[in-house]
């Protein structure tokens, strides 16, 4: 039995270890323009998709076009939070969490340059981060409102800072950007943690390849660390595959240094080597575009197939990946490069819409396992059912064994009661038939044997001898009418008759229980349990001789 319990515990542990490979991955959605618009269809479509997370870029240059007098106060009139409030409130109403990416810098903070340029003072960006975290801390009530805004617990710092398209200056060989990001992360993460304890702040998201003067993710992280960048709570990545297929390659090195969902282990291994343990990764922007093959796109049906394969790849191989966010709910236009929407520009659902909706049931706790994980759970379920049946068989054997012991105890009690009646019965018969010494001696010997018997076999043999001796004793009584008429003799006869009935009933109960017990031991699969539990077949209570099988002939007439 101990081995069965150990096996169950091991299987339970395997199940617990297996589950994180897919159960913790949230599937999300990002479409800043459409979801912040006044089009009511946007959130109706989102509700049908049931994403676990909504990502939104909080554009500092748009939220604070002029410098706030009290920059740390989200209630300062210079701030325009309308679009962000719209996203946060609608996402919360649908049960989705929110991921806010803090991007861009206003001209008053970066020396009058375009928003992709970093602020001149990292502290200014940190103050803005504090204002955002305070506003969405779950306790901030905007002026004129009666209820606090929903809480946001996940943030990322800048979008693709290793691409010149989104972050400047990159510097010579792209080395300036990671140095600047070290300062921005230090200032922003500290401010968010101060305003909203328990919130998570991610570095990035980094672009999967770098570009436009920027460097690949691993090189960027190395220089970020060298510049004194703090350890991030999470590292965010936009793992676009471009022309690659979603096939697991582990630690494959791409010629351009790309980190994608094919080789995400390269990034995690580098983070573990740098910081000493696992750092979570968020995959914050990902999609397949529907367009002509010449333009690097795929058909709508192929888009759905690749989306499902990509989710299965992440769930099966990367337990440290906490989310995967699809980029765009709706195509930008019929001819746009960004035709990665789950619906086209006319709001007609593509095949990928149903696929993502099925895969993204995170808000209802219905994430679906990969095929490999499903097969593992089926195997575990079958083995657990078998073990549970074996445990049931073990318990049944224990119960029948206990019932058999109880049944034999009942026989033993009645045999002792019969033995206790013998001396009075013999003395009563002696008063009328003193010369039947040989009969009296056989009864005395049978009584002594019955009292000395131990175990089922010995008790059954002694019971047979006693039955034979009592038959002889009552045979004497037939020759003495005065004895049969004696009140004492009749009382003893009645007690003995009652005892014989109880012995017979106890014997039937015991033998029936033993028959069931022995049948289980001889049957598959409980014979396996019987061997593990050291169960042995029990002996029936048998009286072999024909004359011994019959009850003592007690006549009360």
Coordinates of C-alpha atoms in Angstrom, one line a residue:
X1 CA 0.0 0.0 0.0
X2 CA 2.9 2.3 0.7
X3 CA 4.2 1.8 -2.8
X4 CA 0.8 2.7 -4.2
X5 CA 0.6 6.0 -2.3
X6 CA 4.2 6.9 -3.3
X7 CA 3.2 6.3 -7.0
X8 CA 0.2 8.6 -6.6
X9 CA 2.3 11.3 -5.0
X10 CA 4.9 11.1 -7.9
X11 CA 2.2 11.3 -10.5
X12 CA 0.7 14.3 -8.7
X13 CA 4.0 16.0 -8.7
X14 CA 4.5 15.3 -12.4
X15 CA 1.1 16.9 -13.1
X16 CA 2.0 20.0 -11.1
X17 CA 5.3 20.2 -13.0
X18 CA 3.7 19.7 -16.3
X19 CA 1.0 22.3 -15.9
X20 CA 3.1 25.5 -16.0
X21 CA 4.3 24.6 -19.5
X22 CA 1.0 26.0 -20.9
X23 CA -1.5 26.9 -18.2
X24 CA 0.2 30.2 -17.3
X25 CA 0.5 31.7 -20.8
X26 CA -2.0 34.6 -21.3
X27 CA -3.0 35.5 -24.8
X28 CA -3.6 39.1 -25.4
X29 CA -4.4 41.8 -27.9
X30 CA -3.1 45.2 -28.9
X31 CA -4.7 47.7 -31.3
X32 CA -4.1 51.2 -29.9
X33 CA -5.9 53.1 -32.6
X34 CA -9.0 51.0 -32.9
X35 CA -9.5 50.3 -29.2
X36 CA -9.2 54.0 -28.3
X37 CA -11.5 55.0 -31.1
X38 CA -15.2 55.8 -30.6
X39 CA -16.2 52.8 -32.8
X40 CA -18.4 50.6 -30.5
X41 CA -17.6 47.5 -32.6
X42 CA -14.1 47.5 -31.3
X43 CA -14.9 46.4 -27.8
X44 CA -17.8 44.1 -29.0
X45 CA -15.2 42.2 -31.0
X46 CA -12.8 42.3 -28.1
X47 CA -15.5 40.8 -25.8
X48 CA -16.0 38.0 -28.3
X49 CA -12.2 37.2 -28.3
X50 CA -11.9 37.2 -24.5
X51 CA -8.2 38.1 -24.3
X52 CA -6.4 37.8 -21.0
X53 CA -4.5 41.0 -21.4
X54 CA -4.8 44.3 -23.4
X55 CA -1.6 46.1 -24.3
X56 CA -1.6 49.8 -24.8
X57 CA 1.1 52.4 -25.5
X58 CA 0.9 55.4 -23.2
X59 CA 2.5 58.1 -25.3
X60 CA 4.1 60.6 -23.0
X61 CA 4.3 63.2 -25.8
X62 CA 0.5 63.0 -26.3
X63 CA -0.5 62.8 -22.6
X64 CA 1.7 65.8 -21.6
X65 CA 2.0 68.1 -24.5
X66 CA 2.9 70.9 -22.2
X67 CA 5.0 70.5 -19.1
X68 CA 2.8 69.9 -16.0
X69 CA 3.4 72.1 -13.0
X70 CA 3.0 69.1 -10.7
X71 CA 4.3 66.3 -12.9
X72 CA 4.0 63.6 -10.3
X73 CA 0.3 64.4 -9.8
X74 CA -1.8 62.6 -12.3
X75 CA -4.6 65.1 -11.6
X76 CA -2.5 68.0 -13.0
X77 CA -4.5 69.8 -15.7
X78 CA -1.7 69.5 -18.2
X79 CA -2.2 65.8 -18.5
X80 CA -4.7 64.3 -21.0
X81 CA -5.5 60.7 -19.9
X82 CA -8.7 60.3 -21.9
X83 CA -7.5 57.6 -24.3
X84 CA -5.7 55.6 -21.6
X85 CA -8.6 55.8 -19.2
X86 CA -10.9 54.5 -22.0
X87 CA -8.6 51.5 -22.6
X88 CA -8.2 50.7 -18.9
X89 CA -11.8 51.0 -18.0
X90 CA -13.1 49.0 -21.0
X91 CA -10.5 46.2 -20.5
X92 CA -11.4 46.0 -16.8
X93 CA -15.1 45.8 -17.6
X94 CA -14.4 42.8 -19.8
X95 CA -12.2 41.0 -17.2
X96 CA -8.9 41.6 -19.0
X97 CA -5.8 42.9 -17.3
X98 CA -3.9 45.8 -18.9
X99 CA -0.3 46.1 -19.9
X100 CA 0.9 49.7 -20.3
X101 CA 4.0 50.5 -22.4
X102 CA 5.4 53.9 -21.6
X103 CA 6.8 55.5 -24.7
X104 CA 8.0 58.7 -26.5
X105 CA 9.1 62.0 -25.0
X106 CA 7.5 65.4 -25.3
X107 CA 9.5 68.2 -26.9
X108 CA 9.7 70.1 -23.6
X109 CA 11.5 67.0 -22.1
X110 CA 13.9 66.0 -25.0
X111 CA 15.2 69.4 -26.2
X112 CA 12.5 70.0 -28.8
X113 CA 13.2 66.9 -30.9
X114 CA 10.8 64.4 -32.2
X115 CA 9.2 62.0 -29.7
X116 CA 11.4 59.0 -30.4
X117 CA 14.4 60.9 -28.8
X118 CA 15.0 60.1 -25.2
X119 CA 14.4 62.8 -22.6
X120 CA 17.4 64.8 -21.6
X121 CA 16.8 63.9 -17.9
X122 CA 15.9 60.4 -16.9
X123 CA 14.3 61.8 -13.8
X124 CA 11.6 63.6 -15.9
X125 CA 10.6 60.2 -17.4
X126 CA 10.6 58.7 -13.9
X127 CA 8.2 61.4 -12.7
X128 CA 5.9 60.6 -15.6
X129 CA 6.1 56.9 -14.8
X130 CA 5.1 57.7 -11.2
X131 CA 2.1 59.7 -12.4
X132 CA 0.9 56.8 -14.6
X133 CA 1.4 54.2 -11.8
X134 CA -0.4 56.5 -9.3
X135 CA -3.4 57.1 -11.6
X136 CA -3.8 53.3 -12.2
X137 CA -2.9 52.2 -8.7
X138 CA -6.5 51.2 -7.9
X139 CA -7.1 54.0 -5.4
X140 CA -6.9 57.1 -7.5
X141 CA -10.2 58.9 -8.0
X142 CA -10.0 61.4 -10.9
X143 CA -11.4 64.9 -10.3
X144 CA -15.2 64.9 -10.7
X145 CA -15.4 61.1 -10.5
X146 CA -17.0 59.0 -7.8
X147 CA -15.0 55.8 -8.1
X148 CA -11.3 54.9 -8.4
X149 CA -9.9 53.9 -11.7
X150 CA -9.0 50.2 -12.2
X151 CA -5.6 49.0 -11.1
X152 CA -2.9 48.2 -13.6
X153 CA -0.1 46.0 -12.4
X154 CA 2.1 45.5 -15.4
X155 CA 4.2 48.0 -17.3
X156 CA 6.9 48.1 -19.9
X157 CA 9.5 50.8 -20.5
X158 CA 9.7 52.1 -24.1
X159 CA 8.9 50.1 -27.3
X160 CA 11.8 48.5 -29.2
X161 CA 14.6 50.7 -27.9
X162 CA 17.0 48.6 -30.0
X163 CA 15.5 50.0 -33.2
X164 CA 16.3 53.5 -34.4
X165 CA 12.7 53.7 -35.7
X166 CA 11.4 53.9 -32.2
X167 CA 14.3 55.1 -30.0
X168 CA 17.0 57.7 -30.6
X169 CA 19.9 58.3 -30.3
X170 CA 21.2 54.8 -31.0
X171 CA 24.8 56.1 -31.1
X172 CA 27.8 54.5 -32.8
X173 CA 27.2 50.8 -33.5
X174 CA 24.0 51.1 -31.4
X175 CA 25.9 51.3 -28.1
X176 CA 24.3 54.6 -26.9
X177 CA 20.7 53.3 -26.7
X178 CA 21.3 50.6 -24.0
X179 CA 23.2 53.1 -21.9
X180 CA 20.3 55.5 -22.0
X181 CA 17.8 52.7 -21.3
X182 CA 19.7 51.8 -18.2
X183 CA 19.0 55.3 -16.8
X184 CA 15.4 55.3 -18.0
X185 CA 14.7 51.9 -16.4
X186 CA 16.4 52.8 -13.2
X187 CA 14.3 55.9 -12.9
X188 CA 11.0 54.5 -14.2
X189 CA 11.0 51.1 -12.4
X190 CA 11.8 52.8 -9.0
X191 CA 9.0 55.3 -9.5
X192 CA 6.4 52.7 -10.4
X193 CA 7.3 50.4 -7.5
X194 CA 7.1 53.4 -5.1
X195 CA 3.6 54.4 -6.4
X196 CA 2.2 50.9 -6.9
X197 CA 3.9 48.3 -4.7
X198 CA 3.6 44.9 -6.3
X199 CA 3.5 46.1 -9.9
X200 CA 5.8 44.5 -12.4
X201 CA 8.0 46.6 -14.7
X202 CA 9.5 45.1 -17.8
X203 CA 12.5 46.2 -19.9
X204 CA 11.5 46.8 -23.4
X205 CA 9.9 45.3 -25.4
X206 CA 13.0 44.7 -27.4
X207 CA 12.8 44.2 -31.1
X208 CA 13.6 40.6 -32.1
X209 CA 16.4 41.7 -34.4
X210 CA 17.4 45.3 -33.8
X211 CA 17.7 47.6 -36.8
X212 CA 18.1 51.1 -38.1
X213 CA 21.2 51.6 -36.1
X214 CA 20.1 49.3 -33.2
X215 CA 21.6 46.0 -32.1
X216 CA 20.2 42.6 -31.5
X217 CA 18.6 41.7 -28.1
X218 CA 21.5 39.8 -26.5
X219 CA 24.0 42.4 -27.4
X220 CA 21.7 45.1 -26.2
X221 CA 21.2 43.4 -22.8
X222 CA 24.9 42.9 -22.4
X223 CA 25.6 46.7 -22.8
X224 CA 22.5 47.6 -20.7
X225 CA 23.9 45.5 -17.9
X226 CA 27.4 47.0 -18.3
X227 CA 25.9 50.5 -18.1
X228 CA 24.5 49.7 -14.7
X229 CA 20.9 49.0 -15.8
X230 CA 18.9 47.4 -12.9
X231 CA 17.6 43.9 -13.0
X232 CA 14.2 44.1 -14.6
X233 CA 11.2 42.3 -13.1
X234 CA 10.5 41.0 -16.6
X235 CA 12.1 41.3 -20.1
X236 CA 9.6 42.0 -22.9
X237 CA 10.2 41.0 -26.5
X238 CA 8.4 41.5 -29.8
X239 CA 9.3 38.1 -31.3
X240 CA 8.3 38.5 -34.9
X241 CA 9.3 35.5 -37.1
X242 CA 9.2 37.4 -40.4
X243 CA 9.8 34.6 -42.9
X244 CA 10.7 31.9 -40.4
X245 CA 8.2 29.1 -39.4
X246 CA 7.2 28.5 -35.8
X247 CA 9.4 25.5 -35.2
X248 CA 11.3 24.9 -32.0
X249 CA 15.1 25.4 -32.3
X250 CA 16.1 25.8 -28.7
X251 CA 19.3 27.8 -28.6
X252 CA 19.7 28.2 -32.3
X253 CA 21.8 31.2 -33.3
X254 CA 20.3 33.3 -36.2
X255 CA 22.8 35.1 -38.5
X256 CA 21.3 38.5 -37.5
X257 CA 21.2 37.7 -33.8
X258 CA 17.4 37.4 -33.9
X259 CA 15.5 36.1 -30.8
X260 CA 12.1 34.7 -31.7
X261 CA 9.7 32.1 -30.5
X262 CA 12.0 29.5 -32.3
X263 CA 15.0 30.1 -30.0
X264 CA 13.7 32.0 -27.0
X265 CA 15.8 29.7 -24.7
X266 CA 18.9 31.8 -25.9
X267 CA 17.4 34.9 -24.3
X268 CA 16.4 33.1 -21.1
X269 CA 19.7 31.3 -20.8
X270 CA 21.5 34.7 -21.1
X271 CA 19.2 36.3 -18.5
X272 CA 19.8 33.3 -16.1
X273 CA 23.6 33.6 -16.6
X274 CA 23.5 37.3 -15.9
X275 CA 21.1 37.4 -12.9
X276 CA 21.5 33.9 -11.4
X277 CA 18.0 32.7 -11.8
X278 CA 15.0 32.7 -14.1
X279 CA 13.7 36.1 -15.4
X280 CA 10.1 36.0 -16.8
X281 CA 9.6 37.0 -20.4
X282 CA 6.6 38.7 -21.9
X283 CA 6.0 38.3 -25.7
X284 CA 4.3 41.6 -26.2
X285 CA 3.8 42.0 -29.9
X286 CA 3.4 39.2 -32.4
X287 CA 1.3 38.5 -35.6
X288 CA 1.2 37.1 -39.1
X289 CA 0.2 39.4 -41.9
X290 CA -2.3 38.6 -44.6
X291 CA -1.0 39.8 -47.9
X292 CA 0.5 38.6 -51.1
X293 CA 3.4 36.2 -50.8
X294 CA 5.5 38.7 -52.7
X295 CA 4.9 41.2 -49.9
X296 CA 5.8 38.7 -47.2
X297 CA 2.3 37.9 -46.3
X298 CA 0.2 34.7 -46.0
X299 CA -3.4 33.7 -46.9
X300 CA -6.1 34.2 -44.2
X301 CA -6.3 30.4 -43.6
X302 CA -2.6 30.1 -43.3
X303 CA -2.6 33.0 -40.9
X304 CA -4.9 31.0 -38.6
X305 CA -2.8 27.9 -38.9
X306 CA 0.5 29.7 -38.1
X307 CA -1.2 31.5 -35.1
X308 CA -2.2 28.2 -33.6
X309 CA 1.2 26.6 -34.2
X310 CA 2.9 29.6 -32.6
X311 CA 0.8 29.4 -29.5
X312 CA 1.4 25.7 -29.2
X313 CA 5.2 26.2 -29.6
X314 CA 5.3 28.8 -26.8
X315 CA 3.0 26.8 -24.5
X316 CA 5.0 23.6 -25.0
X317 CA 8.5 24.8 -24.7
X318 CA 8.7 28.1 -22.7
X319 CA 7.2 27.9 -19.2
X320 CA 8.8 31.3 -18.3
X321 CA 6.8 33.1 -21.1
X322 CA 3.9 34.8 -19.3
X323 CA 2.0 36.3 -22.2
X324 CA 1.8 36.4 -26.0
X325 CA 0.1 39.5 -27.4
X326 CA -1.4 39.6 -30.9
X327 CA -0.8 42.9 -32.8
X328 CA -3.9 44.4 -34.3
X329 CA -7.6 43.6 -33.9
X330 CA -8.4 45.1 -37.3
X331 CA -6.4 45.6 -40.5
X332 CA -5.3 49.2 -41.0
X333 CA -6.6 49.2 -44.6
X334 CA -7.1 46.8 -47.5
X335 CA -3.6 47.7 -48.9
X336 CA -1.7 48.5 -45.7
X337 CA 1.5 46.7 -44.7
X338 CA -0.2 46.0 -41.4
X339 CA -2.9 43.6 -42.4
X340 CA -2.3 41.4 -39.3
X341 CA -5.8 42.1 -37.9
X342 CA -8.1 39.3 -36.6
X343 CA -10.7 41.0 -38.7
X344 CA -10.2 42.9 -42.0
X345 CA -10.6 46.6 -42.4
X346 CA -14.4 46.1 -42.9
X347 CA -14.7 44.2 -39.6
X348 CA -15.2 40.9 -41.3
X349 CA -13.8 38.1 -39.2
X350 CA -10.8 36.2 -40.6
X351 CA -10.3 32.5 -39.8
X352 CA -7.7 33.6 -37.2
X353 CA -10.4 35.3 -35.2
X354 CA -12.0 32.0 -34.2
X355 CA -8.6 30.5 -33.6
X356 CA -7.4 33.2 -31.3
X357 CA -10.8 33.3 -29.5
X358 CA -10.6 29.6 -28.8
X359 CA -7.0 29.8 -27.6
X360 CA -7.4 32.9 -25.6
X361 CA -10.0 31.8 -23.0
X362 CA -7.7 32.9 -20.2
X363 CA -10.3 35.1 -18.6
X364 CA -12.5 32.0 -18.1
X365 CA -9.7 29.8 -17.0
X366 CA -10.0 27.6 -20.1
X367 CA -6.5 27.6 -21.6
X368 CA -6.0 24.7 -24.0
X369 CA -3.0 22.4 -23.8
X370 CA -0.8 21.5 -26.7
X371 CA -1.1 18.0 -28.2
X372 CA 2.0 16.8 -26.4
X373 CA 0.7 18.1 -23.1
X374 CA -2.8 16.7 -23.7
X375 CA -1.3 13.3 -24.4
X376 CA 0.7 13.5 -21.1
X377 CA -2.4 14.4 -19.1
X378 CA -4.3 11.5 -20.7
X379 CA -1.5 9.1 -19.7
X380 CA -1.4 10.6 -16.2
X381 CA -5.2 10.3 -15.9
X382 CA -5.2 6.7 -17.0
X383 CA -2.5 5.7 -14.6
X384 CA -4.2 7.6 -11.7
X385 CA -7.5 5.9 -12.4
X386 CA -5.7 2.5 -12.3
X387 CA -4.0 3.4 -9.1
X388 CA -7.2 4.6 -7.6
X389 CA -8.9 1.3 -8.5
X390 CA -6.0 -0.6 -6.9
X391 CA -6.4 1.5 -3.8
X392 CA -10.1 0.7 -3.8
X393 CA -9.3 -3.0 -4.2
X394 CA -6.8 -2.7 -1.3
X395 CA -9.4 -1.1 1.0
X396 CA -12.0 -3.7 0.0
X397 CA -9.6 -6.5 0.9
X398 CA -8.9 -4.9 4.2
X399 CA -12.6 -4.6 4.9
X400 CA -13.3 -8.2 4.0
X401 CA -10.4 -9.4 6.1
X402 CA -11.7 -7.5 9.1
X403 CA -15.2 -8.9 8.5
X404 CA -13.8 -12.4 8.3
X405 CA -11.9 -11.9 11.6
X406 CA -15.1 -10.5 13.2
X407 CA -17.0 -13.5 11.9
X408 CA -14.6 -16.0 13.3
X409 CA -14.7 -14.1 16.6
X410 CA -18.5 -14.6 16.6
X411 CA -18.0 -18.4 16.1
X412 CA -15.4 -18.5 18.9
X413 CA -17.8 -16.7 21.3
X414 CA -20.6 -19.2 20.6
X415 CA -18.3 -22.2 20.9
X416 CA -17.1 -20.9 24.3
X417 CA -20.7 -20.4 25.3
X418 CA -21.4 -24.0 24.3
X419 CA -18.4 -25.2 26.3
X420 CA -19.6 -23.3 29.3
X421 CA -23.0 -25.2 29.2
X422 CA -21.3 -28.6 29.1
X423 CA -20.5 -29.0 32.8
X424 CA -24.0 -28.3 34.0
X425 CA -25.5 -30.6 31.3
X426 CA -23.1 -33.4 32.2
X427 CA -23.9 -33.1 35.9
X428 CA -27.6 -33.1 35.2
X429 CA -27.4 -36.3 33.1
X430 CA -25.1 -37.9 35.7
X431 CA -27.8 -37.6 38.3
X432 CA -29.9 -40.1 36.3
X433 CA -27.3 -42.1 34.5
X434 CA -24.2 -42.5 36.6
X435 CA -23.0 -45.6 34.9
X436 CA -22.4 -43.9 31.4
X437 CA -18.8 -43.0 32.4
X438 CA -17.3 -43.5 28.9
X439 CA -19.8 -41.0 27.4
X440 CA -19.1 -38.4 30.1
X441 CA -15.3 -38.8 29.5
X442 CA -15.7 -38.2 25.7
X443 CA -17.7 -35.0 26.4
X444 CA -15.1 -33.8 28.9
X445 CA -12.2 -34.5 26.4
X446 CA -14.2 -32.7 23.6
X447 CA -14.8 -29.7 25.9
X448 CA -11.1 -29.5 26.8
X449 CA -10.1 -29.7 23.1
X450 CA -12.6 -27.0 22.2
X451 CA -11.2 -24.6 24.8
X452 CA -7.6 -25.3 23.8
X453 CA -8.3 -24.8 20.0
X454 CA -6.5 -21.9 18.3
X455 CA -7.2 -20.9 14.7
X456 CA -9.9 -21.8 12.3
X457 CA -8.8 -25.3 11.4
X458 CA -8.3 -26.4 15.1
X459 CA -11.6 -24.8 16.2
X460 CA -13.5 -26.5 13.3
X461 CA -12.0 -29.9 14.2
X462 CA -12.8 -29.4 17.9
X463 CA -16.3 -28.3 17.1
X464 CA -16.8 -31.6 15.1
X465 CA -15.6 -33.7 18.0
X466 CA -17.8 -31.8 20.4
X467 CA -20.9 -32.2 18.2
X468 CA -20.2 -36.0 18.1
X469 CA -19.8 -36.2 21.9
X470 CA -23.0 -34.2 22.6
X471 CA -24.9 -36.4 20.2
X472 CA -23.9 -39.4 22.3
X473 CA -24.8 -37.6 25.5
X474 CA -28.3 -36.7 24.2
X475 CA -28.7 -40.3 23.1
X476 CA -28.5 -41.4 26.7
X477 CA -31.2 -38.9 27.7
X478 CA -33.6 -40.7 25.4
X479 CA -33.5 -43.7 27.6
X480 CA -34.4 -41.8 30.8
X481 CA -37.9 -40.2 30.7
X482 CA -37.4 -38.7 34.1
X483 CA -34.2 -36.9 32.8
X484 CA -36.1 -35.5 29.8
X485 CA -38.8 -34.3 32.1
X486 CA -36.4 -32.5 34.4
X487 CA -36.9 -28.7 34.3
X488 CA -33.1 -28.1 34.6
X489 CA -32.4 -30.5 31.7
X490 CA -35.0 -28.8 29.5
X491 CA -33.6 -25.4 30.3
X492 CA -30.1 -26.5 29.3
X493 CA -31.5 -28.2 26.2
X494 CA -33.1 -24.8 25.1
X495 CA -29.9 -22.8 25.8
X496 CA -27.8 -25.4 23.8
X497 CA -30.3 -25.4 20.9
X498 CA -30.1 -21.6 20.8
X499 CA -26.3 -21.7 20.9
X500 CA -26.2 -24.3 18.0
X501 CA -28.4 -22.0 15.9
X502 CA -26.0 -19.1 16.6
X503 CA -23.0 -21.2 15.8
X504 CA -24.5 -22.2 12.5
X505 CA -25.4 -18.6 11.6
X506 CA -21.9 -17.3 12.6
X507 CA -20.3 -20.1 10.5
X508 CA -22.4 -19.2 7.4
X509 CA -21.5 -15.5 7.8
X510 CA -17.8 -16.3 8.2
X511 CA -17.6 -18.7 5.3
X512 CA -19.5 -16.3 3.0
X513 CA -17.1 -13.5 3.9
X514 CA -14.1 -15.8 3.4
X515 CA -15.4 -16.9 0.0
X516 CA -15.6 -13.2 -1.2
X517 CA -12.2 -12.4 0.3
X518 CA -10.5 -15.4 -1.4
X519 CA -12.2 -14.7 -4.7
X520 CA -10.8 -11.2 -4.7
X521 CA -7.3 -12.5 -4.0
X522 CA -7.6 -14.9 -6.9
X523 CA -9.0 -12.3 -9.4
X524 CA -7.2 -9.8 -11.6
X525 CA -6.3 -7.0 -10.8
X526 CA -6.8 -7.3 -7.1
X527 CA -4.5 -10.3 -7.0
X528 CA -1.7 -7.8 -7.7
X529 CA -2.9 -5.7 -4.8
X530 CA -3.1 -8.8 -2.6
X531 CA 0.6 -9.5 -3.3
X532 CA 1.6 -6.0 -2.6
X533 CA -0.4 -5.9 0.7
X534 CA 0.7 -9.5 1.8
X535 CA -2.9 -10.7 1.9
X536 CA -3.3 -14.5 2.1
X537 CA -6.3 -16.7 1.5
X538 CA -8.2 -17.6 4.6
X539 CA -9.3 -21.1 5.7
X540 CA -13.1 -22.0 5.7
X541 CA -14.7 -23.2 8.9
X542 CA -15.3 -26.8 7.7
X543 CA -16.7 -29.8 9.7
X544 CA -15.6 -32.7 7.5
X545 CA -17.5 -35.8 8.8
X546 CA -21.1 -36.1 7.8
X547 CA -22.3 -36.8 11.3
X548 CA -20.3 -33.8 12.5
X549 CA -21.9 -31.5 9.9
X550 CA -25.3 -32.0 11.4
X551 CA -26.3 -29.9 14.4
X552 CA -26.6 -31.5 17.8
X553 CA -30.0 -33.2 17.9
X554 CA -31.6 -31.3 20.7
X555 CA -35.2 -32.4 21.4
X556 CA -37.4 -30.3 23.7
X557 CA -40.2 -32.8 23.8

